[in-house]
PDB file of C-alpha atoms in Angstrom:
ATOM      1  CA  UNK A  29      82.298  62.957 195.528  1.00 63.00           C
ATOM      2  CA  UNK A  30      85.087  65.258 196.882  1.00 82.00           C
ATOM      3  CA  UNK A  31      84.564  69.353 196.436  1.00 79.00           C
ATOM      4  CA  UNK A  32      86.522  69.791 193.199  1.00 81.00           C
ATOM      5  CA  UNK A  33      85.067  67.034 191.202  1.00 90.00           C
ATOM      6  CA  UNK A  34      81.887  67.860 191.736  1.00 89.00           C
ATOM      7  CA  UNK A  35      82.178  71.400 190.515  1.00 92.00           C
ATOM      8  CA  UNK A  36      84.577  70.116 187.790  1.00 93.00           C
ATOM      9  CA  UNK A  37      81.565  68.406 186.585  1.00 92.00           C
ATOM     10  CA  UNK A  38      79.253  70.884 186.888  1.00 91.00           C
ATOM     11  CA  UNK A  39      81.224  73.343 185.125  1.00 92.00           C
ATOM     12  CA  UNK A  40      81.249  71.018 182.106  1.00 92.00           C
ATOM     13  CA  UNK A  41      77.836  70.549 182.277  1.00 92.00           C
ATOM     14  CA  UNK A  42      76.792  74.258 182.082  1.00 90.00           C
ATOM     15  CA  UNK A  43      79.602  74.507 179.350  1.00 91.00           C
ATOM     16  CA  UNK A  44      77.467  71.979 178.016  1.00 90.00           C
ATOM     17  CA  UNK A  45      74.219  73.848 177.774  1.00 91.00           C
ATOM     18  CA  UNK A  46      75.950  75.644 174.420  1.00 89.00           C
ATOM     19  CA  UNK A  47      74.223  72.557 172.636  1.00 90.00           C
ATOM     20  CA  UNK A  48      71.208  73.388 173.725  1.00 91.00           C
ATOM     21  CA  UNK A  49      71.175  77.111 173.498  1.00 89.00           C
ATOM     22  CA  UNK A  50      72.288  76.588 169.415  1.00 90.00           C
ATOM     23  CA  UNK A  51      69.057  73.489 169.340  1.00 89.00           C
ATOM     24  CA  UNK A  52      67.273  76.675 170.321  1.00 90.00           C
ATOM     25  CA  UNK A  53      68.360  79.347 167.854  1.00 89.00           C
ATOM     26  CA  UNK A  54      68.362  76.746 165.576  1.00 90.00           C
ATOM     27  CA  UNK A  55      64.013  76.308 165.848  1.00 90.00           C
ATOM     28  CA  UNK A  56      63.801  79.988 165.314  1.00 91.00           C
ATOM     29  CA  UNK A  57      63.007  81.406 162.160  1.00 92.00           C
ATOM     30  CA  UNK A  58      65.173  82.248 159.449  1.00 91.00           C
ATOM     31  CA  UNK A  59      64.184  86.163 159.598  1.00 94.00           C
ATOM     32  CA  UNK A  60      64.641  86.243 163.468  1.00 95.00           C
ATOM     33  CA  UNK A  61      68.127  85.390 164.437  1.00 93.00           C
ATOM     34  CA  UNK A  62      68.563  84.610 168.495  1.00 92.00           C
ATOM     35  CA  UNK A  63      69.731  88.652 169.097  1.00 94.00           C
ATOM     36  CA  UNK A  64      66.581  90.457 167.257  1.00 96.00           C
ATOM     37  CA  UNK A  65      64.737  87.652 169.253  1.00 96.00           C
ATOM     38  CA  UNK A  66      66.144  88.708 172.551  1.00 95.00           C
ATOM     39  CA  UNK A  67      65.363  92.111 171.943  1.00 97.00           C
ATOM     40  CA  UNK A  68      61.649  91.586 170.894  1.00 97.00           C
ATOM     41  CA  UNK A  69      61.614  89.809 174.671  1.00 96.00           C
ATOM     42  CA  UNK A  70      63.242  92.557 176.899  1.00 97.00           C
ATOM     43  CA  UNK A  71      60.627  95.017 174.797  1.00 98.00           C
ATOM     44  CA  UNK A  72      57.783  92.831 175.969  1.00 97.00           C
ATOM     45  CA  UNK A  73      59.217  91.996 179.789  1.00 96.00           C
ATOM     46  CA  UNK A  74      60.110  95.630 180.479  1.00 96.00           C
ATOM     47  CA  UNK A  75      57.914  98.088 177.986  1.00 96.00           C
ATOM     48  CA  UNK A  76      59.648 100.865 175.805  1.00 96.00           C
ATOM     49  CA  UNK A  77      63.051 101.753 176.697  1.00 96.00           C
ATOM     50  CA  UNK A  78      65.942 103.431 175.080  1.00 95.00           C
ATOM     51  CA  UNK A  79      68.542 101.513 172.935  1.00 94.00           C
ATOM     52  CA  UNK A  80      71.589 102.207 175.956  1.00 93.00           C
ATOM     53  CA  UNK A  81      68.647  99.540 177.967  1.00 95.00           C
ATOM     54  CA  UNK A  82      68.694  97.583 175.551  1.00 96.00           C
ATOM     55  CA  UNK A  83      72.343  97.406 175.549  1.00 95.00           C
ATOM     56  CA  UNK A  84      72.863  97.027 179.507  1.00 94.00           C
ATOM     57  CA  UNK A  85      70.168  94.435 179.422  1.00 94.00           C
ATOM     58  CA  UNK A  86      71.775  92.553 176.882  1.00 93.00           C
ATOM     59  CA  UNK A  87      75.184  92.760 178.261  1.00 90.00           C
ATOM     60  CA  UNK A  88      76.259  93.741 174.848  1.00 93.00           C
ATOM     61  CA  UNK A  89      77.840  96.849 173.130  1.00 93.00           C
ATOM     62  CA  UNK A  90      75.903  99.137 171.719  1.00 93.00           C
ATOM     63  CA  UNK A  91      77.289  98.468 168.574  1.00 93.00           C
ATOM     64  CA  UNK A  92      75.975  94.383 168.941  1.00 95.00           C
ATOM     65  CA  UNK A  93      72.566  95.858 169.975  1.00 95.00           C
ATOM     66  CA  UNK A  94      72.113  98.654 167.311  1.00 95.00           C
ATOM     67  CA  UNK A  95      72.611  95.618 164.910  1.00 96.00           C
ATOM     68  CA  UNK A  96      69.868  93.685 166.502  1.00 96.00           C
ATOM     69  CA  UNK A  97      67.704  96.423 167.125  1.00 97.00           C
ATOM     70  CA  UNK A  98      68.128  97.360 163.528  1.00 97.00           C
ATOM     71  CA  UNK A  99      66.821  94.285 162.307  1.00 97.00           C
ATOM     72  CA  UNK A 100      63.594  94.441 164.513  1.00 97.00           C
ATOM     73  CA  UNK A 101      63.048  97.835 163.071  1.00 98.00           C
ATOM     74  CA  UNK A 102      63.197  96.926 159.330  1.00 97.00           C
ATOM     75  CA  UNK A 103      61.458  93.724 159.610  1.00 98.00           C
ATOM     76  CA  UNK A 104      58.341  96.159 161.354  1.00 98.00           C
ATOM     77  CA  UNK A 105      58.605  94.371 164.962  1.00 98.00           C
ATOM     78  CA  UNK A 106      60.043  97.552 166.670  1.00 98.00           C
ATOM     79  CA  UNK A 107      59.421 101.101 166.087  1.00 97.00           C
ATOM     80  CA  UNK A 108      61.364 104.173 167.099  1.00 96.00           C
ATOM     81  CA  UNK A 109      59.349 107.016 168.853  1.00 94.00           C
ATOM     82  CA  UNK A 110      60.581 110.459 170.136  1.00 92.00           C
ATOM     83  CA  UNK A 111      61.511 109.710 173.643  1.00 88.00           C
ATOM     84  CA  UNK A 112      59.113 112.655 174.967  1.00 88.00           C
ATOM     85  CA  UNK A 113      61.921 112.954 178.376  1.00 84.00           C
ATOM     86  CA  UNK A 114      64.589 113.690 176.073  1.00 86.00           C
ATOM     87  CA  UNK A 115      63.798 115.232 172.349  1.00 81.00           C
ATOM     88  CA  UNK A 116      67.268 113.804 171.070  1.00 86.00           C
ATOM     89  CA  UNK A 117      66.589 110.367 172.367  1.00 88.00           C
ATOM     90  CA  UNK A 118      64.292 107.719 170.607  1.00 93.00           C
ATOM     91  CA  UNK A 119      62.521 105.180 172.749  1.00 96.00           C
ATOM     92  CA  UNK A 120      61.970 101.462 171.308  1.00 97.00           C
ATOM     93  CA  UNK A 121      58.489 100.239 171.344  1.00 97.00           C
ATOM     94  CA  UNK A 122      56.863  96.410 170.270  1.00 98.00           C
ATOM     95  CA  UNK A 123      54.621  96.637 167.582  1.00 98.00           C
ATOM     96  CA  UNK A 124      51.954  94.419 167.032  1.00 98.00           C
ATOM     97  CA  UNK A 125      53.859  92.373 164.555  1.00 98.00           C
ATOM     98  CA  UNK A 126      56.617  92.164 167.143  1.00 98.00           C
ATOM     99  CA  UNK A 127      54.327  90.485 169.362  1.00 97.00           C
ATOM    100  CA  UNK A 128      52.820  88.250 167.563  1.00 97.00           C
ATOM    101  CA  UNK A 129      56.604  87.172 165.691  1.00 97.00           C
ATOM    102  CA  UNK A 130      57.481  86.264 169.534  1.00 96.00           C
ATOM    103  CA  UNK A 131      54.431  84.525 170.028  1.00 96.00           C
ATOM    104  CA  UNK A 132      55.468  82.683 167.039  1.00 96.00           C
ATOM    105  CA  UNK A 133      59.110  82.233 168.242  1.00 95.00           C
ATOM    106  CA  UNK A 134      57.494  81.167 171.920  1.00 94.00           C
ATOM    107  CA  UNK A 135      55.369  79.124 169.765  1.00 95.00           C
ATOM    108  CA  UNK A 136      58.554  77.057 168.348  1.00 95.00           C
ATOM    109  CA  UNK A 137      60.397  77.185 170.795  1.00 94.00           C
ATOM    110  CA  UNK A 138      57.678  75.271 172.953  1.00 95.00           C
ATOM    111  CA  UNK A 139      57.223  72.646 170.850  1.00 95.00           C
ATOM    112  CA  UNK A 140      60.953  72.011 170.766  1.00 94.00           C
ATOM    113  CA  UNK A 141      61.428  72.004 174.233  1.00 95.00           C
ATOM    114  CA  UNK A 142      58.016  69.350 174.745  1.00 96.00           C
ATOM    115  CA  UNK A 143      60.040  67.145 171.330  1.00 95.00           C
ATOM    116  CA  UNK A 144      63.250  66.910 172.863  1.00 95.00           C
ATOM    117  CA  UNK A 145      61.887  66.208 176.628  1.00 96.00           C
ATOM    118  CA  UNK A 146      59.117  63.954 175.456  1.00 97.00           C
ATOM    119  CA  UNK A 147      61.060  60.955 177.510  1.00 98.00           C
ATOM    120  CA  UNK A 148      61.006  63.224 180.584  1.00 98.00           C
ATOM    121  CA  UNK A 149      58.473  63.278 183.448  1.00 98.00           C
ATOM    122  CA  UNK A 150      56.451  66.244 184.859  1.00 97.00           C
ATOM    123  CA  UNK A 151      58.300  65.965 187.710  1.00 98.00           C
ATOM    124  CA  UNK A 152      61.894  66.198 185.925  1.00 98.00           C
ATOM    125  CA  UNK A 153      61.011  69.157 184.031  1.00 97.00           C
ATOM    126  CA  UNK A 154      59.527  70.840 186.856  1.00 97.00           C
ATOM    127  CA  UNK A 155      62.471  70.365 188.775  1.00 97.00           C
ATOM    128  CA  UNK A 156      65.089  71.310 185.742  1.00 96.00           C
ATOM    129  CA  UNK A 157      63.162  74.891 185.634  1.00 96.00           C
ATOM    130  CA  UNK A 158      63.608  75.503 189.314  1.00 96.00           C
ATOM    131  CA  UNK A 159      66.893  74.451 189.185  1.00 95.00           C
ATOM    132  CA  UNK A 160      68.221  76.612 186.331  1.00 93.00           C
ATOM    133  CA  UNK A 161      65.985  79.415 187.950  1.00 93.00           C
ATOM    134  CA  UNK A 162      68.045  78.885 191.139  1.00 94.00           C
ATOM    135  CA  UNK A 163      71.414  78.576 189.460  1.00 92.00           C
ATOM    136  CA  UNK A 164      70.393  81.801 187.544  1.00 87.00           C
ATOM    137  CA  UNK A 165      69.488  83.862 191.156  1.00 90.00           C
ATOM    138  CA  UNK A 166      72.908  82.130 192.355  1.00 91.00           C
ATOM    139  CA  UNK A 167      75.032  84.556 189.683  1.00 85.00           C
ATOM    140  CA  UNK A 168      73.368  88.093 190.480  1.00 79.00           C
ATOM    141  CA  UNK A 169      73.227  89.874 188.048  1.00 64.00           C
ATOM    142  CA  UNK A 170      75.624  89.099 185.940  1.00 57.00           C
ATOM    143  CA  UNK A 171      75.334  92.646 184.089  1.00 52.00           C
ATOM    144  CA  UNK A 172      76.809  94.537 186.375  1.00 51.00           C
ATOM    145  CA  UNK A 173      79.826  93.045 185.846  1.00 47.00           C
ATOM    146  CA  UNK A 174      80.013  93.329 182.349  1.00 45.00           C
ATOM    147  CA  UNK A 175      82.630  95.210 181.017  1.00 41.00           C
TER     148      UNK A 175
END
């Protein structure tokens, strides 16, 4: 397969993945839209961190993360603490029932994942995850170039 084809096909195939992000928000729950779920994650992976974090680790406005962050915060998941560095800043923390709504959102999204791949081997899924893992590490990171 000549050069251009090939990545002609694989850009319709990532284009592609769309699908299966929205098959994913669509497993969550109603009260946890994908963006409050993304932020209960980066709270987990990285610890307590001010909303600006939040925003450069979404690659998202502040204005699209204050919305999300919002949400966490009224729903109990996230709390807002004096940021003890900086009196004027507040630092975003996981509550309990943060973590346990994303082990119920891991929780769901698990089981869709082993429902929809139930045809595939060990072997296929194994090598999917390296694969997007690679193709991930291939891009940087892509938030630095976020404007």
């Amino acid at each position: 397969m000549e050069t251009r084809n090939r990545y002609e096909n694989l850009a319709r195939q990532v284009s592609a993945i769309g699908a299966v992000k929205r098959g994913m928000a669509r497993s969550l729950p109603a009260d946890c839209p994908s963006g409050s779920a993304v932020v209960l994650a980066l709270l987990k992976r990285h610890g307590d961190m001010r909303m600006s974090r939040v925003s450069e680790l979404m690659a998202v406005d502040m204005s699209v993360s204050s919305r999300h962050v919002a949400h966490t915060v009224d729903r109990g998941w996230v709390e807002r603490l004096p940021d003890p560095g900086d009196k004027r800043s507040r630092l975003l923390r996981l509550t309990d029932g943060g973590r346990d709504k994303l082990a119920e959102l891991d929780r769901r999204l698990t089981a869709m994942l082993a429902r929809n791949l139930a045809g595939w081997s060990d072997d296929d899924v194994d090598l999917l995850t390296t694969l997007l893992a690679r193709l991930r590490d291939s891009f940087g990171d892509c938030r630095a170039h976020h404007a």
